[in-house]
CSV table of C-alpha atoms in Angstrom, one decimal:
chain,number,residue,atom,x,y,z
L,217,UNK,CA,-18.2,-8.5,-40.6
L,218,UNK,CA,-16.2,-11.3,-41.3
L,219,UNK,CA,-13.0,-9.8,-39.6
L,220,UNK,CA,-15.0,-9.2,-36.5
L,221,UNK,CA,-16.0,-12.6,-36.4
L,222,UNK,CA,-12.1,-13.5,-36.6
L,223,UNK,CA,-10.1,-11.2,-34.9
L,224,UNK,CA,-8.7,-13.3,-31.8
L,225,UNK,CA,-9.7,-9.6,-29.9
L,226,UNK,CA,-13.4,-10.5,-30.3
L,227,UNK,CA,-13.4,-13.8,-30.5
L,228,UNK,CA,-11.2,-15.6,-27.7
L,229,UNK,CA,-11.5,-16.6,-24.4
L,230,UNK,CA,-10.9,-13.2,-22.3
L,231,UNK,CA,-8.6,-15.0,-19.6
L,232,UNK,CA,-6.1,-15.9,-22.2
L,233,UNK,CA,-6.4,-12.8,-24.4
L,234,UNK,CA,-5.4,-11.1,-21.1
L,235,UNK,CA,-2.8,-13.3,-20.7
L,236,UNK,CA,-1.7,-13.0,-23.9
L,237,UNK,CA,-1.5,-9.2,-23.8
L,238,UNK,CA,-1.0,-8.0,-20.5
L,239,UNK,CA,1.8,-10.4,-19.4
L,240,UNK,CA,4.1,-8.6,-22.2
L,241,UNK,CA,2.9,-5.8,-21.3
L,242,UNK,CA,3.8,-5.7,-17.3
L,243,UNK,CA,7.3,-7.1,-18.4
L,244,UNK,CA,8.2,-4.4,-20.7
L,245,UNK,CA,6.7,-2.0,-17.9
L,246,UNK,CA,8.7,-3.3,-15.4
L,247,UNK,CA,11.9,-3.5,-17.4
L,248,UNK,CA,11.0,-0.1,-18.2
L,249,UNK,CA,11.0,0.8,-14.3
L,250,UNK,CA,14.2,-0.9,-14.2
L,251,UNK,CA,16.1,1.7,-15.7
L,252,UNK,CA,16.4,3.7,-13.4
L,253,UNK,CA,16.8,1.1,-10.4
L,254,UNK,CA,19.5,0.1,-12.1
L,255,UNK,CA,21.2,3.6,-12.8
L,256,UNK,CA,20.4,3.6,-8.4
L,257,UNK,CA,21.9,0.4,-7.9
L,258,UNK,CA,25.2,1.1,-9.4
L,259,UNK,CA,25.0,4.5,-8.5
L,260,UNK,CA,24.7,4.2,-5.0
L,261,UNK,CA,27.3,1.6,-5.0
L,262,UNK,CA,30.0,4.0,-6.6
L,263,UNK,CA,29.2,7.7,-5.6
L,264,UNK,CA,26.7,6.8,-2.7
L,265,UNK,CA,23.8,8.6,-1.3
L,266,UNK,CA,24.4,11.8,-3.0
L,267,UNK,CA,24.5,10.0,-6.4
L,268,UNK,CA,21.4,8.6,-5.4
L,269,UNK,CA,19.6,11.4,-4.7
L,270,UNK,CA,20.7,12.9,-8.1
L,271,UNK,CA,18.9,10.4,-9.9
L,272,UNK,CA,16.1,11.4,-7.3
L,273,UNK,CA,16.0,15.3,-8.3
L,274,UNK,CA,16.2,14.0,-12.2
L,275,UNK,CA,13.2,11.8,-11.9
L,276,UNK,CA,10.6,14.6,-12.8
L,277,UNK,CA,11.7,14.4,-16.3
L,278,UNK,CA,11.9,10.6,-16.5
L,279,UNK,CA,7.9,10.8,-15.7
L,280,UNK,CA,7.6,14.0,-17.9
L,281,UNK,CA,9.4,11.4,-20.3
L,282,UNK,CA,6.3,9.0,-19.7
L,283,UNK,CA,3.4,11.0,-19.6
L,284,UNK,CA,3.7,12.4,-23.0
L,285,UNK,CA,4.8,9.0,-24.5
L,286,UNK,CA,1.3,7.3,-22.7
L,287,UNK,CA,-0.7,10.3,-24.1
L,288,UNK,CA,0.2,9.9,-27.6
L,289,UNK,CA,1.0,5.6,-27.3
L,290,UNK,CA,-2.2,4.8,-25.6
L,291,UNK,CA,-4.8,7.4,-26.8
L,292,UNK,CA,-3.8,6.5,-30.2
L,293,UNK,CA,-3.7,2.5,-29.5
L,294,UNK,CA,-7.4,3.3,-28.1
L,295,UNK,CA,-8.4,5.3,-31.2
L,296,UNK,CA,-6.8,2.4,-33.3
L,297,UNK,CA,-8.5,-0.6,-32.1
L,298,UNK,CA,-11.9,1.2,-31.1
L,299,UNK,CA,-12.0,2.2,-35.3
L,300,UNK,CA,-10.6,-0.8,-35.9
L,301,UNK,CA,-13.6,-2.9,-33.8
L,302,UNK,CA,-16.0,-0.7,-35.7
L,303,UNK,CA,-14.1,-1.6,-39.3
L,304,UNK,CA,-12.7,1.5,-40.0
L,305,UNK,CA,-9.3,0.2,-40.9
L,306,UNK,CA,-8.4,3.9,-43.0
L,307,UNK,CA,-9.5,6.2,-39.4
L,308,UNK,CA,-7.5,3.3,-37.4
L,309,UNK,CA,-4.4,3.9,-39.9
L,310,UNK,CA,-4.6,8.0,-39.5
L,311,UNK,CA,-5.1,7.3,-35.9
L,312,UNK,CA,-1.4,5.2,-36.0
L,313,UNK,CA,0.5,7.7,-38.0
L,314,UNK,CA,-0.8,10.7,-36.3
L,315,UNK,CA,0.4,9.0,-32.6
L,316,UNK,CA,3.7,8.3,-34.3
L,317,UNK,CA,4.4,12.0,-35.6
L,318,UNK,CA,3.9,13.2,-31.6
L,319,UNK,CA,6.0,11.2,-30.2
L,320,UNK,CA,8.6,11.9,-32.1
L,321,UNK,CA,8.2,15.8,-32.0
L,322,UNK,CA,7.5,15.8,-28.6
L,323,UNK,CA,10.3,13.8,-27.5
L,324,UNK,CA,12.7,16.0,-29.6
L,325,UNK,CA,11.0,19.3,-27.7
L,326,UNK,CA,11.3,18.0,-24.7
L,327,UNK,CA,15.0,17.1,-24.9
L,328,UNK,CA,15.5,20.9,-26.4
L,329,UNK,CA,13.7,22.4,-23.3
L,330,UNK,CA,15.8,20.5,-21.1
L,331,UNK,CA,19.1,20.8,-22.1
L,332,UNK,CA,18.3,24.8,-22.4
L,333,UNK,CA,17.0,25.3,-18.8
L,334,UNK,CA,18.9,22.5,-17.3
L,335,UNK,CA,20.2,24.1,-14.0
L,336,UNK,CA,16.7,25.8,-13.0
L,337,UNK,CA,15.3,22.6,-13.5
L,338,UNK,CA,17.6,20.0,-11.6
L,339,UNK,CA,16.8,23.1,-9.0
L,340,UNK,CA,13.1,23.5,-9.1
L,341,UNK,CA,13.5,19.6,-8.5
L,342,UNK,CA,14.9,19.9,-5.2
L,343,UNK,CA,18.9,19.3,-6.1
L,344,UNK,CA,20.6,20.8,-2.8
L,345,UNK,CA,24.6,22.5,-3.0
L,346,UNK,CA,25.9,18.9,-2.5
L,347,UNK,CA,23.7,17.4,-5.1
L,348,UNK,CA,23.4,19.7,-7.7
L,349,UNK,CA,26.6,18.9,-9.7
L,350,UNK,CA,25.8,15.5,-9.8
L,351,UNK,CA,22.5,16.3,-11.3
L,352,UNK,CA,23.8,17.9,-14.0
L,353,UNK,CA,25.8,15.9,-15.1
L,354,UNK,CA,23.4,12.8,-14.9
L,355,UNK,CA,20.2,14.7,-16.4
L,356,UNK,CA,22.5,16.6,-19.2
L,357,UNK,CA,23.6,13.1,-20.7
L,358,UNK,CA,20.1,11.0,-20.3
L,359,UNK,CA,18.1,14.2,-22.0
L,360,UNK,CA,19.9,13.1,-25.2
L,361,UNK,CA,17.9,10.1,-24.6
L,362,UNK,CA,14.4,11.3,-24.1
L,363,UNK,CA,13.3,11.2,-27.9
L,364,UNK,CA,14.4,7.4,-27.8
L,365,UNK,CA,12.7,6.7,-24.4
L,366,UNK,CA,9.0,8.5,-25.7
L,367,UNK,CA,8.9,6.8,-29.2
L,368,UNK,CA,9.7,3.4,-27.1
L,369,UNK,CA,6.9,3.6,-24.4
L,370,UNK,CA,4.7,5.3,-26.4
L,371,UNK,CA,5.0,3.2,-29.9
L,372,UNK,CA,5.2,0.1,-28.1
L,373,UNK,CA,1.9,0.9,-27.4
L,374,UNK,CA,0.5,0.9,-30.9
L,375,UNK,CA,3.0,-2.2,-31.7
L,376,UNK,CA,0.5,-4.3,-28.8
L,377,UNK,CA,-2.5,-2.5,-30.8
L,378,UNK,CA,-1.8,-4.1,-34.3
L,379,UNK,CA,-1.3,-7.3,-32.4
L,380,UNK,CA,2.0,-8.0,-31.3
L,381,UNK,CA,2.5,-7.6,-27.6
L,382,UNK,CA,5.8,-10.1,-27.3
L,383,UNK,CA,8.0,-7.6,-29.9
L,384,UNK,CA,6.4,-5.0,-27.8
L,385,UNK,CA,7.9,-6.4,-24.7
L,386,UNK,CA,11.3,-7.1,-26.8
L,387,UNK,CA,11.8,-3.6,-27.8
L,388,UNK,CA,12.1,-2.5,-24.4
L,389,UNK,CA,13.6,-5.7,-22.8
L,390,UNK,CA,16.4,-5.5,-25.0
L,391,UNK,CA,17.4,-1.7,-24.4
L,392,UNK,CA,17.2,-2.6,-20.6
L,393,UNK,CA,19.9,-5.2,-21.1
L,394,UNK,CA,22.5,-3.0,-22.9
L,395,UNK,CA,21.6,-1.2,-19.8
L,396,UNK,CA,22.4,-3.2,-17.4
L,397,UNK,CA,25.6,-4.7,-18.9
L,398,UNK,CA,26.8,-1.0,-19.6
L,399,UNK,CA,26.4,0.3,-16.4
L,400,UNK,CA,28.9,-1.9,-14.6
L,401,UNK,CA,31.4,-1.5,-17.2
L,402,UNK,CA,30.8,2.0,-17.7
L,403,UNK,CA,31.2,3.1,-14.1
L,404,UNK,CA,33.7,0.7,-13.0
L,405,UNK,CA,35.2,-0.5,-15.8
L,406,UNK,CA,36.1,2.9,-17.6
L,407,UNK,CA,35.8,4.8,-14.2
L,408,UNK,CA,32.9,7.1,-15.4
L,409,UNK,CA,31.3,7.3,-11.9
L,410,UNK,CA,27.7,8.8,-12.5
L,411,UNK,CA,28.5,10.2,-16.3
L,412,UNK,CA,28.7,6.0,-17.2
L,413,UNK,CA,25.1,5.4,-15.8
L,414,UNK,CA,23.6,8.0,-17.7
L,415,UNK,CA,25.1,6.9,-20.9
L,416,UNK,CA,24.6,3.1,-20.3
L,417,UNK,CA,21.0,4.5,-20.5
L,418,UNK,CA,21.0,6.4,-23.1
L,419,UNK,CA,22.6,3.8,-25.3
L,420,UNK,CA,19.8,0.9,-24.6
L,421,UNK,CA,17.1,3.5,-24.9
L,422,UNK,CA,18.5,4.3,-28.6
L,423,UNK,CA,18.5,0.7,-29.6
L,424,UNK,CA,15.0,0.4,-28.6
L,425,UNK,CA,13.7,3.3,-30.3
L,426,UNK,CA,15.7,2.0,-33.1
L,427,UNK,CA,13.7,-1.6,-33.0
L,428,UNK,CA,10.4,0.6,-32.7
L,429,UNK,CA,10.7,2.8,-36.0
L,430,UNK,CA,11.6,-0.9,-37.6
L,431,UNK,CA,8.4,-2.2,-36.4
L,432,UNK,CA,6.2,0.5,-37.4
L,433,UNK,CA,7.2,0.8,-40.6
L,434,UNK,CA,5.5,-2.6,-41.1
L,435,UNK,CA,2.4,-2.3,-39.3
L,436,UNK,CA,0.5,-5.8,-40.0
L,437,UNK,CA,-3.2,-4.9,-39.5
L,438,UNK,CA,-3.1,-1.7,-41.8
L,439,UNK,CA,-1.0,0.4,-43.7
L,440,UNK,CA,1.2,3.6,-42.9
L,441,UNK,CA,1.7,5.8,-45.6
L,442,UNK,CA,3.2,9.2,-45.5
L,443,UNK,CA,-0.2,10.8,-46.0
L,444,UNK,CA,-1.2,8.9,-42.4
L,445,UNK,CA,2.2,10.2,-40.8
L,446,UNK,CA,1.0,13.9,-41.8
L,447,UNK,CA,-0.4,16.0,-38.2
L,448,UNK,CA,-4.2,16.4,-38.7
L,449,UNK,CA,-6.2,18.5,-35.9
L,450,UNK,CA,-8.6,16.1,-35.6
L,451,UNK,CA,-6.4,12.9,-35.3
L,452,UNK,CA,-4.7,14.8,-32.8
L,453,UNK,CA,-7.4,16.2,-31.3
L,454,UNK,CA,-8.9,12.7,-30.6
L,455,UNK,CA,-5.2,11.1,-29.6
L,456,UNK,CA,-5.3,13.5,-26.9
L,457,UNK,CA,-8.7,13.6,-25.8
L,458,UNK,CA,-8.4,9.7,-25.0
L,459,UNK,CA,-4.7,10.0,-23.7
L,460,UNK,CA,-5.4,12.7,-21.4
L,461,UNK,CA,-5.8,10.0,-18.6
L,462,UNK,CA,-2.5,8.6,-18.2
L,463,UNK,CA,-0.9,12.0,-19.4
L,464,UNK,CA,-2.5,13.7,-16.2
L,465,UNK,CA,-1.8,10.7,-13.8
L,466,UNK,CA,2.1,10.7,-14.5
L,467,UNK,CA,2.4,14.9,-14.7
L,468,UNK,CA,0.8,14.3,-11.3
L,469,UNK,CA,3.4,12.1,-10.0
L,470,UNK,CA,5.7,14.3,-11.7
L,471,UNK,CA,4.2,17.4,-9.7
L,472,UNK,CA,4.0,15.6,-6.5
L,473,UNK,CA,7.7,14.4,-6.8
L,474,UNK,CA,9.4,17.8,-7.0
L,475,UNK,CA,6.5,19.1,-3.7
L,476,UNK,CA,7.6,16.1,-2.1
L,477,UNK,CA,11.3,16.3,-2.7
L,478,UNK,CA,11.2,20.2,-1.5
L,479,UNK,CA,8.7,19.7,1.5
L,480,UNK,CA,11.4,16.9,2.6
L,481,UNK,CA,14.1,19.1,2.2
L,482,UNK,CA,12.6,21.9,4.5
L,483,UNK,CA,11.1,19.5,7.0
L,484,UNK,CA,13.9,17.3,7.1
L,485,UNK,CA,16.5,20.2,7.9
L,486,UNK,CA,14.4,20.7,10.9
L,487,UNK,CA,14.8,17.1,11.8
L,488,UNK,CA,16.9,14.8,13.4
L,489,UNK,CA,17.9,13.3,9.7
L,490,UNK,CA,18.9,16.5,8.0
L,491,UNK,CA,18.1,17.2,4.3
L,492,UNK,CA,20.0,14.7,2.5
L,493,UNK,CA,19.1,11.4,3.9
L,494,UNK,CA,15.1,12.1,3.6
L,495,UNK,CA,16.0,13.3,-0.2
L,496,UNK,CA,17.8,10.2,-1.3
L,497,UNK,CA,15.5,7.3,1.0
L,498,UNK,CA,12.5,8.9,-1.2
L,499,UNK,CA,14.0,8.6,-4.1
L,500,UNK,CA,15.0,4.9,-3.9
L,501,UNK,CA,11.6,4.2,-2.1
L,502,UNK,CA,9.0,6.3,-5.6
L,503,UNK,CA,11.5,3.7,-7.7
L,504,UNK,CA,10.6,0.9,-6.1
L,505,UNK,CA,6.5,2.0,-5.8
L,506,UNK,CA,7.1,2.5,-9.4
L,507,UNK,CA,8.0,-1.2,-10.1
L,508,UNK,CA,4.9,-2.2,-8.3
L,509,UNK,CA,2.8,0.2,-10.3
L,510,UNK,CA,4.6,-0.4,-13.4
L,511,UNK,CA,2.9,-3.9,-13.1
L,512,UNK,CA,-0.8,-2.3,-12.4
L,513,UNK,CA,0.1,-0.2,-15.8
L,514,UNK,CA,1.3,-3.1,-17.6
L,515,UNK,CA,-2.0,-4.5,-16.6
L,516,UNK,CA,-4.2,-1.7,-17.4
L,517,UNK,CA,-2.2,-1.6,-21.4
L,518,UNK,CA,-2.5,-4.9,-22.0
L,519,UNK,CA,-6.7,-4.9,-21.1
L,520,UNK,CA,-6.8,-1.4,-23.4
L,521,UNK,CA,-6.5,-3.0,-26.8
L,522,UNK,CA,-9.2,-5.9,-25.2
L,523,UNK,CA,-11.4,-3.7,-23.8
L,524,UNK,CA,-11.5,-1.2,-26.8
L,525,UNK,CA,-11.9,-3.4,-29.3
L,526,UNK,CA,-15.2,-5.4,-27.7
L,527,UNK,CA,-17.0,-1.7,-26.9
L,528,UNK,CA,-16.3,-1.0,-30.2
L,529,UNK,CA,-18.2,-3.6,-31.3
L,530,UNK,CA,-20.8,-3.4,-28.5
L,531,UNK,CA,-19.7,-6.8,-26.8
L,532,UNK,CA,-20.3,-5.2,-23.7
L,533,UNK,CA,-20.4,-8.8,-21.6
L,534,UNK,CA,-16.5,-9.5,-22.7
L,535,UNK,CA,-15.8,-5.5,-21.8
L,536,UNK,CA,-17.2,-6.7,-18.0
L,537,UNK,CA,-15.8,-9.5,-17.9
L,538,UNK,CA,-12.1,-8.3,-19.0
L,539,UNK,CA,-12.3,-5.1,-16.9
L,540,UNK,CA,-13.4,-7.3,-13.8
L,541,UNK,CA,-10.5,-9.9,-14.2
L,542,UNK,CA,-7.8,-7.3,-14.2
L,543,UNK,CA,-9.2,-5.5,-11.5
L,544,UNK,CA,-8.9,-9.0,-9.7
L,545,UNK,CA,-4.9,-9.7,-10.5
L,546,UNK,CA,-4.2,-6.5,-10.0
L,547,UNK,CA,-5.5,-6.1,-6.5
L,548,UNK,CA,-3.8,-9.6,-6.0
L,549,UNK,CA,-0.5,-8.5,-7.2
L,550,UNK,CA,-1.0,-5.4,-4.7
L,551,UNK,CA,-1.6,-7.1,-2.1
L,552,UNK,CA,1.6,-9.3,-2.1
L,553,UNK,CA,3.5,-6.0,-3.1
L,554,UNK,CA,2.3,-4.7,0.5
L,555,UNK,CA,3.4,-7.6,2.9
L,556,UNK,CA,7.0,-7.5,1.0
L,557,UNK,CA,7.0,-3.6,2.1
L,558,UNK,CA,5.8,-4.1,5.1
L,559,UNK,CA,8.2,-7.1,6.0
L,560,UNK,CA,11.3,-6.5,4.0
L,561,UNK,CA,11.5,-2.5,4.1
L,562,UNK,CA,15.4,-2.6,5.4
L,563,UNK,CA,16.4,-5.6,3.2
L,564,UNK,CA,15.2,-3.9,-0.2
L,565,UNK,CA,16.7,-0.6,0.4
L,566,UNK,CA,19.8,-2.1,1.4
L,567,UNK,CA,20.1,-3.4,-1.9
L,568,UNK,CA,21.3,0.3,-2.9
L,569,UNK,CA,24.1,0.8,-0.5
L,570,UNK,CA,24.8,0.7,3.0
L,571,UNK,CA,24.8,4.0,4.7
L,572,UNK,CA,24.3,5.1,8.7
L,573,UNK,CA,21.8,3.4,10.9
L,574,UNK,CA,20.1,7.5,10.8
L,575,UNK,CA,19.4,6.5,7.2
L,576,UNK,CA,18.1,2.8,7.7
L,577,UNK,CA,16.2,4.2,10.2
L,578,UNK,CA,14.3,6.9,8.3
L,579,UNK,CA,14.3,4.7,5.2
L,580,UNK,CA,12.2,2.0,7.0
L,581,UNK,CA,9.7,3.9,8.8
L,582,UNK,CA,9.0,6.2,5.1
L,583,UNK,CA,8.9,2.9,3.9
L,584,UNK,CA,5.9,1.1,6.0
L,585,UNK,CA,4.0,4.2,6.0
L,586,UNK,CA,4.1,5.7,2.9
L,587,UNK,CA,3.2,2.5,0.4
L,588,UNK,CA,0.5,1.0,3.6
L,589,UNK,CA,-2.0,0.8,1.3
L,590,UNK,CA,0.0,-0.5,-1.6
L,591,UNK,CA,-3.3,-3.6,-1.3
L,592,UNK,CA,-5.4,-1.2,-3.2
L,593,UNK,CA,-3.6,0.5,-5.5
L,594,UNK,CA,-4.6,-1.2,-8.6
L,595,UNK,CA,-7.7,-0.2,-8.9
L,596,UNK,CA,-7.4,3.3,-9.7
L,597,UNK,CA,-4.8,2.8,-12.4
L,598,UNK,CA,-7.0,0.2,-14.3
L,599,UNK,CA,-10.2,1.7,-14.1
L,600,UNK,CA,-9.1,4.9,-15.3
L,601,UNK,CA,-7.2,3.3,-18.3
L,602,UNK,CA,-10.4,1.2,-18.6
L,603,UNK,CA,-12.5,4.4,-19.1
L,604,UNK,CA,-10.4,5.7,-21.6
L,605,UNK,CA,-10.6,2.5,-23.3
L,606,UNK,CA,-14.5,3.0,-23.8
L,607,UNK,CA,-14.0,6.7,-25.2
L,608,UNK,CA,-15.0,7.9,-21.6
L,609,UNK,CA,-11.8,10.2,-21.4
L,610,UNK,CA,-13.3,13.2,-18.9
L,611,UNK,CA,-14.2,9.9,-16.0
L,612,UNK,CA,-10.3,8.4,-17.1
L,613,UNK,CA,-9.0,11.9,-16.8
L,614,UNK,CA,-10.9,12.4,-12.9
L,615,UNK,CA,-10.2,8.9,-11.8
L,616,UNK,CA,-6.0,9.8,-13.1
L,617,UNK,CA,-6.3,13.2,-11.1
L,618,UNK,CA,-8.0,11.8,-7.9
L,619,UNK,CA,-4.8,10.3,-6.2
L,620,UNK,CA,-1.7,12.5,-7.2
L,621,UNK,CA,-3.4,16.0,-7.4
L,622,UNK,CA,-6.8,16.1,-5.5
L,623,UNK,CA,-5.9,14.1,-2.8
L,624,UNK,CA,-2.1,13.3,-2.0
L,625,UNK,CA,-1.0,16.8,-3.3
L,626,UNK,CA,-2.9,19.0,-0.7
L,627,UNK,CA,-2.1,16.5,2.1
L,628,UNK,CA,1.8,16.6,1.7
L,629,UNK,CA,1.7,20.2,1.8
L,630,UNK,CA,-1.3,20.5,5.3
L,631,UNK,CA,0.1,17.9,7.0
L,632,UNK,CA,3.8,18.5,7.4
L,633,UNK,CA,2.7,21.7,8.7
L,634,UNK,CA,1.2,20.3,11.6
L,635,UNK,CA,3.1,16.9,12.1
L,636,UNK,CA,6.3,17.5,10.3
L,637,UNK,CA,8.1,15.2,8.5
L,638,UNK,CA,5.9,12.4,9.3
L,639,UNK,CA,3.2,14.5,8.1
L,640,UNK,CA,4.5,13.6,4.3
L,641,UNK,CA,4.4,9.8,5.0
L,642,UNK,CA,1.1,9.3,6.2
L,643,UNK,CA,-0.2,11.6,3.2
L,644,UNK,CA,0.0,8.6,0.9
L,645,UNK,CA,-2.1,5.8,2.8
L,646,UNK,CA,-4.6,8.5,2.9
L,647,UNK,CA,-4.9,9.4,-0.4
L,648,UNK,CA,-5.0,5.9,-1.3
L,649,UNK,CA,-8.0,4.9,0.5
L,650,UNK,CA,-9.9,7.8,-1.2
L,651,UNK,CA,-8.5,7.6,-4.5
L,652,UNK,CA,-9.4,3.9,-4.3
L,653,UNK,CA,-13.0,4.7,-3.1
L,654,UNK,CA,-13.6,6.9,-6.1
L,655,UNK,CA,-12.4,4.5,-8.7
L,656,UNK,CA,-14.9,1.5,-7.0
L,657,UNK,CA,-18.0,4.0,-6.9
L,658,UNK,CA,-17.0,4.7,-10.8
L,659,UNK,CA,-16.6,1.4,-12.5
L,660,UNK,CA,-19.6,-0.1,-10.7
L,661,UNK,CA,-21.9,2.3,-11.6
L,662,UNK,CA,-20.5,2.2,-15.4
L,663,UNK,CA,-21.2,-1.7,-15.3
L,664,UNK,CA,-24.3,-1.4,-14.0
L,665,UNK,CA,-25.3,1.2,-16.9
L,666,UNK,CA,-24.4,-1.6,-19.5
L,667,UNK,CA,-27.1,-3.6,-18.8
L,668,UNK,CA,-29.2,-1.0,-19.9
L,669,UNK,CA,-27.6,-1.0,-23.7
């Protein structure tokens, strides 16, 4: 009892525990993002458009990347501090070392997988004859990385868990650094074109990982053993369960990416634009979305360890209160992400290059449509991630399918059919507003049901 009454997690003011964790959190997020606009950045000022829609066709495996480093970072951080706010300090230690075993297996899988089906992949991801060499090469280099990139975002989750979100924003920051000194040097400097990107990546995500397994070989709250590191079905079972949400909301961006990327290569050959310029202008515009979301996420992690905690220990007003405040900023944040898109669309994505006015043109109008209702697309991220938080994971898991795969997915596929290309940008608003609707009717009724405990 007497830790419950001390831990900071249970104790302090929820405004500045937010602060405290969520503000690390958004910047390592962000940074995170920032790989890859990087990579497009120099990229597209060296090879071009075609380089740029390389990285495009190679971003399925970036959010595969992601997805299975959130399912095994954040439904073991949620397993962790929920035991941990019901004192069960040996459970929250097995919880810990089982997350840390799957991320590193899986990431080592993954890169296996990859670098044995690489060509199918890069085109089941929509690489055309012009972009497919430069896809290989770029997704054949940063798959060495993948191990390093899922024990990253997936331990840094369990780094904020045990209480230290500022290293947990370090680990990351510093690899995106490296990054972004070796980029330039590496694709100008040694003249390595797209080959120097992908290694300038691969480098900073290795330090990272590196500053990671440091960290979590001295956790501070409890203590890892090598019985705790050992797979058990029931850890695992439970890690899953509660990281199911964000798992199925990235493989859905994942799966909507390569629909998207084909449906805009069909469409777009029937077009004015041709194939190519809808290809790269999407991939540049899901990076820069991904920024914005990046910062909902970062929101959404930093309330987990918060909200977790406080239902563990049936402090249900501080869960309210800290689920309702981040719902707040983030719909804030959203809403100034939307009048930059709206205002600025040819300013941003001239920071990748400078191509034909056919390309600014299409850029521009994907742009305003696709992310109009940018203003509400915080709430589905944090009140999914809030449901998994409380244990909830079926409600997290819905609320993670409802925009990507029940919604947007059957929309990009009806409604080019009937208003082409066009048909793909005005998918997204759509699925927004519903998405957004579901996620509202779901967290209110869930608050309401705590005044009944």
């Amino acid at each position: 009892m007497n830790e419950q009454k001390t831990n900071p997690l249970g104790t302090e003011k929820i405004s500045n525990l937010l602060l405290r964790f969520a503000i690390p959190s958004i910047i390592a997020m962000v940074v995170s993002a920032l790989y890859n606009m990087v990579d497009q950045f120099f990229i597209g000022r060296s090879v071009g458009m075609l380089g740029n829609a390389a990285t495009n066709v190679a971003f399925p495996l970036v959010i595969t990347c992601t997805a299975i480093a959130l399912m095994c970072g954040i439904g073991g951080a949620a397993n962790f501090n929920l035991c941990m706010g019901q004192q069960e300090k040996e459970e929250a230690a097995s919880f810990a070392g089982n997350a840390i075993t799957m991320l590193f297996s899986l990431g080592m899988i993954l890169c296996i997988i990859t670098r044995l089906f690489l060509k199918p992949m890069m085109i089941l991801f929509g690489a055309t004859s012009s972009v497919l060499d430069y896809s290989l090469i770029y997704t054949g280099i940063t798959s060495l990385g993948f191990p390093f990139l899922i024990l990253t975002t997936g331990g840094t989750n369990l780094v904020r868990a045990d209480g230290s979100p500022k290293f947990s924003m370090t680990c990351t920051l510093t690899g995106a650094i490296i990054n972004t000194i070796l980029d330039p040097t590496l694709i100008f400097g040694f003249h390595m074109g797209i080959a120097g990107a992908a290694w300038a990546t691969v480098i900073g995500q290795v330090v990272s990982g590196i500053m990671v397994i440091l960290y979590l070989r001295k956790f501070k709250t409890v203590k890892l053993t090598k019985e705790k590191l050992r797979p058990h079905p029931h850890y695992i079972g439970r890690i899953v369960s509660l990281g199911m949400a964000p798992f199925f909301n990235q493989v859905s961006m994942m799966v909507v990416q390569i629909v998207m990327n084909n449906v805009l290569i069909r469409y777009g050959a029937k077009s004015s634009y041709g194939s190519d310029i809808p290809l790269a202008c999407a991939g540049i515009i899901t990076k820069i979305n991904m920024i914005f979301f990046a910062i909902n996420i970062g929101i959404s992690q930093g309330l987990q360890p918060i909200i977790s905690y406080n239902y563990g220990a049936r402090k249900l007003d501080r869960v309210r209160e800290a689920y309702l405040k981040a719902a707040i900023s983030a719909t804030i944040i959203s809403t100034v992400s939307f009048i930059c898109f709206q205002l600025f669309p040819r300013q941003i994505i001239g920071i990748f290059g400078s191509e034909s006015e056919a390309y600014f043109r299409f850029a521009e109008k994907f742009f305003r449509i696709f992310l109009f209702c940018t203003f509400i697309n915080g709430l589905q991220p944090i009140t999914a991630n809030f449901f998994t938080a409380i244990g909830k994971a079926n409600r997290g898991i819905f609320l993670s399918l409802t925009r990507q795969v029940i919604f947007l997915l059957p929309l990009m596929i009806i409604l080019p059919i009937f208003f082409g290309i066009e048909g793909v940008m005005f998918s997204a608003p759509i699925a927004d507003g519903f998405a957004a609707v579901c996620a509202i009717t779901f967290a209110v009724k869930e608050l309401k049901s705590f005044q009944k405990l």
